[in-house]
Amino acid sequence: MMKGKVLLFLSLCLGLVVLIGYSGLNQSEGRTTSVVSSDGQGREVNGLEITLNAVRTEPSEEAGSHYVIADLTLENVRDTVYEFSMYKMTLVDQEGYAYNHVSSIETKGILGGQLHPGRTNRGEVAFLVPEGSQYELVYTDHLRTGQLVWDISLSEE
């Protein structure tokens, strides 16, 4: 009886390892796109300068959707600490629907948290959105009512 449970447990573990390996291989076959809208210049709102460096996409397992991943640089140009929250970032599709960031895909860097005066931080933020080629990346400073908007045009490479 005990031998059967151990065998079942080992079989389940092996199945899990195979499944994780398969999904890891599947995700690495991403498609890269270029962004047409990025001018490489920072835009400032209330002492925070944000630069959109690049945009890429990755496929998702959800039919008709993909991940749009924005590479951003943040610079605190004010004299006090800036508290940056990823919830201030949204991606708007062609129909006007806005989407929050997702953490279910691996990205480079960390953008959230405190940014001290004169400091710069770079990282990526991902959004799971319906497949399309036109989006708007929106940063909203809710406390001070400022907003920055980047038009994003994706094209196949």
Tab-separated table of C-alpha atoms in Angstrom:
chain	number	residue	atom	x	y	z
A	1	MET	CA	0.000	0.000	0.000
A	2	MET	CA	2.782	2.444	0.958
A	3	LYS	CA	4.767	1.526	-2.158
A	4	GLY	CA	1.782	2.449	-4.357
A	5	LYS	CA	1.444	5.894	-2.739
A	6	VAL	CA	5.153	6.590	-3.205
A	7	LEU	CA	4.923	5.527	-6.857
A	8	LEU	CA	1.874	7.726	-7.393
A	9	PHE	CA	3.623	10.678	-5.731
A	10	LEU	CA	6.752	10.227	-7.876
A	11	SER	CA	4.619	9.950	-11.022
A	12	LEU	CA	2.831	13.200	-10.184
A	13	CYS	CA	6.153	14.943	-9.488
A	14	LEU	CA	7.557	13.768	-12.826
A	15	GLY	CA	4.426	14.962	-14.611
A	16	LEU	CA	4.742	18.358	-12.965
A	17	VAL	CA	8.401	18.677	-13.994
A	18	VAL	CA	7.531	17.790	-17.603
A	19	LEU	CA	4.655	20.283	-17.627
A	20	ILE	CA	6.838	23.097	-16.244
A	21	GLY	CA	9.566	22.324	-18.765
A	22	TYR	CA	7.088	22.371	-21.637
A	23	SER	CA	5.551	25.691	-20.606
A	24	GLY	CA	9.027	27.208	-20.171
A	25	LEU	CA	9.976	26.209	-23.717
A	26	ASN	CA	6.675	27.495	-25.027
A	27	GLN	CA	7.151	30.934	-23.469
A	28	SER	CA	10.678	31.409	-24.769
A	29	GLU	CA	9.417	31.356	-28.361
A	30	GLY	CA	8.138	34.925	-28.053
A	31	ARG	CA	7.702	37.313	-30.898
A	32	THR	CA	9.394	40.655	-30.739
A	33	THR	CA	7.898	43.817	-32.111
A	34	SER	CA	9.174	47.306	-32.471
A	35	VAL	CA	7.622	50.493	-31.238
A	36	VAL	CA	7.146	53.321	-33.683
A	37	SER	CA	6.099	55.987	-31.202
A	38	SER	CA	9.108	56.143	-28.889
A	39	ASP	CA	11.214	59.218	-29.440
A	40	GLY	CA	13.585	58.297	-26.595
A	41	GLN	CA	12.834	61.578	-24.852
A	42	GLY	CA	11.629	61.690	-21.279
A	43	ARG	CA	8.312	63.244	-20.379
A	44	GLU	CA	7.809	64.811	-16.982
A	45	VAL	CA	4.861	65.033	-14.627
A	46	ASN	CA	5.190	66.381	-11.071
A	47	GLY	CA	8.931	65.792	-10.792
A	48	LEU	CA	8.981	62.308	-12.310
A	49	GLU	CA	10.518	61.961	-15.758
A	50	ILE	CA	9.487	58.815	-17.638
A	51	THR	CA	11.127	57.599	-20.843
A	52	LEU	CA	9.620	54.854	-22.991
A	53	ASN	CA	12.709	53.006	-24.245
A	54	ALA	CA	11.118	50.144	-26.198
A	55	VAL	CA	8.067	47.916	-26.480
A	56	ARG	CA	7.904	44.206	-27.233
A	57	THR	CA	5.230	41.534	-27.251
A	58	GLU	CA	5.103	37.955	-26.030
A	59	PRO	CA	2.405	35.409	-26.870
A	60	SER	CA	-0.037	34.331	-24.183
A	61	GLU	CA	-1.927	31.104	-23.671
A	62	GLU	CA	-5.187	33.065	-23.811
A	63	ALA	CA	-6.678	32.966	-27.323
A	64	GLY	CA	-6.769	36.373	-29.019
A	65	SER	CA	-4.508	38.003	-26.412
A	66	HIS	CA	-0.830	38.764	-26.027
A	67	TYR	CA	1.482	40.495	-23.585
A	68	VAL	CA	2.650	44.006	-24.406
A	69	ILE	CA	5.801	44.778	-22.423
A	70	ALA	CA	7.037	48.356	-22.090
A	71	ASP	CA	10.653	49.105	-21.122
A	72	LEU	CA	10.674	52.320	-19.066
A	73	THR	CA	13.216	54.556	-17.366
A	74	LEU	CA	12.076	56.598	-14.372
A	75	GLU	CA	14.040	59.593	-13.076
A	76	ASN	CA	13.152	61.555	-9.955
A	77	VAL	CA	13.980	65.189	-10.782
A	78	ARG	CA	12.482	66.672	-7.641
A	79	ASP	CA	14.027	67.251	-4.212
A	80	THR	CA	11.936	64.689	-2.325
A	81	VAL	CA	11.371	60.943	-2.517
A	82	TYR	CA	8.885	59.849	-5.178
A	83	GLU	CA	6.693	56.833	-4.402
A	84	PHE	CA	6.109	55.046	-7.712
A	85	SER	CA	3.284	52.536	-8.074
A	86	MET	CA	2.710	50.248	-11.050
A	87	TYR	CA	-1.032	50.797	-10.573
A	88	LYS	CA	-0.551	54.249	-12.079
A	89	MET	CA	0.281	52.590	-15.432
A	90	THR	CA	-2.412	51.365	-17.829
A	91	LEU	CA	-2.462	50.230	-21.437
A	92	VAL	CA	-5.453	51.283	-23.515
A	93	ASP	CA	-6.498	49.285	-26.588
A	94	GLN	CA	-8.007	50.580	-29.846
A	95	GLU	CA	-11.532	50.304	-28.434
A	96	GLY	CA	-10.686	52.455	-25.417
A	97	TYR	CA	-10.531	49.663	-22.821
A	98	ALA	CA	-7.787	50.141	-20.216
A	99	TYR	CA	-5.784	47.258	-18.708
A	100	ASN	CA	-3.697	47.089	-15.523
A	101	HIS	CA	-0.208	45.592	-15.404
A	102	VAL	CA	0.216	41.861	-14.849
A	103	SER	CA	2.940	40.006	-12.978
A	104	SER	CA	2.324	36.568	-14.497
A	105	ILE	CA	5.165	36.988	-17.021
A	106	GLU	CA	8.850	37.525	-16.363
A	107	THR	CA	10.095	41.077	-16.898
A	108	LYS	CA	13.433	42.830	-16.390
A	109	GLY	CA	13.969	45.191	-13.469
A	110	ILE	CA	11.630	46.448	-10.761
A	111	LEU	CA	9.779	49.727	-11.166
A	112	GLY	CA	7.648	50.009	-8.027
A	113	GLY	CA	8.695	51.607	-4.759
A	114	GLN	CA	10.636	54.626	-3.587
A	115	LEU	CA	12.764	56.626	-5.976
A	116	HIS	CA	15.052	59.060	-4.163
A	117	PRO	CA	15.965	62.522	-5.520
A	118	GLY	CA	18.267	62.395	-8.545
A	119	ARG	CA	17.938	58.595	-8.861
A	120	THR	CA	17.095	56.695	-12.036
A	121	ASN	CA	15.457	53.280	-12.279
A	122	ARG	CA	14.799	51.138	-15.353
A	123	GLY	CA	12.452	48.195	-15.733
A	124	GLU	CA	9.673	46.602	-17.709
A	125	VAL	CA	5.927	46.547	-17.153
A	126	ALA	CA	3.698	43.939	-18.832
A	127	PHE	CA	0.035	44.072	-19.829
A	128	LEU	CA	-2.169	41.200	-21.006
A	129	VAL	CA	-4.327	42.738	-23.744
A	130	PRO	CA	-6.340	41.694	-26.805
A	131	GLU	CA	-4.121	41.314	-29.875
A	132	GLY	CA	-3.805	44.537	-31.805
A	133	SER	CA	-1.244	46.926	-33.211
A	134	GLN	CA	-2.289	50.278	-31.711
A	135	TYR	CA	-2.249	51.074	-27.991
A	136	GLU	CA	-1.739	53.967	-25.610
A	137	LEU	CA	0.507	53.656	-22.569
A	138	VAL	CA	-0.871	55.947	-19.866
A	139	TYR	CA	0.754	57.093	-16.621
A	140	THR	CA	-1.628	58.897	-14.259
A	141	ASP	CA	-0.477	60.760	-11.166
A	142	HIS	CA	-3.786	60.510	-9.312
A	143	LEU	CA	-2.841	62.795	-6.417
A	144	ARG	CA	-1.676	65.678	-8.570
A	145	THR	CA	-3.959	65.051	-11.579
A	146	GLY	CA	-1.121	64.861	-14.101
A	147	GLN	CA	-1.041	62.355	-16.937
A	148	LEU	CA	1.420	61.215	-19.626
A	149	VAL	CA	0.367	59.321	-22.751
A	150	TRP	CA	2.465	57.488	-25.344
A	151	ASP	CA	0.998	56.246	-28.631
A	152	ILE	CA	2.306	52.756	-29.393
A	153	SER	CA	2.245	51.274	-32.887
A	154	LEU	CA	3.434	47.687	-33.099
A	155	SER	CA	4.806	46.196	-36.277
A	156	GLU	CA	6.089	42.695	-37.038
A	157	GLU	CA	9.864	42.395	-37.321
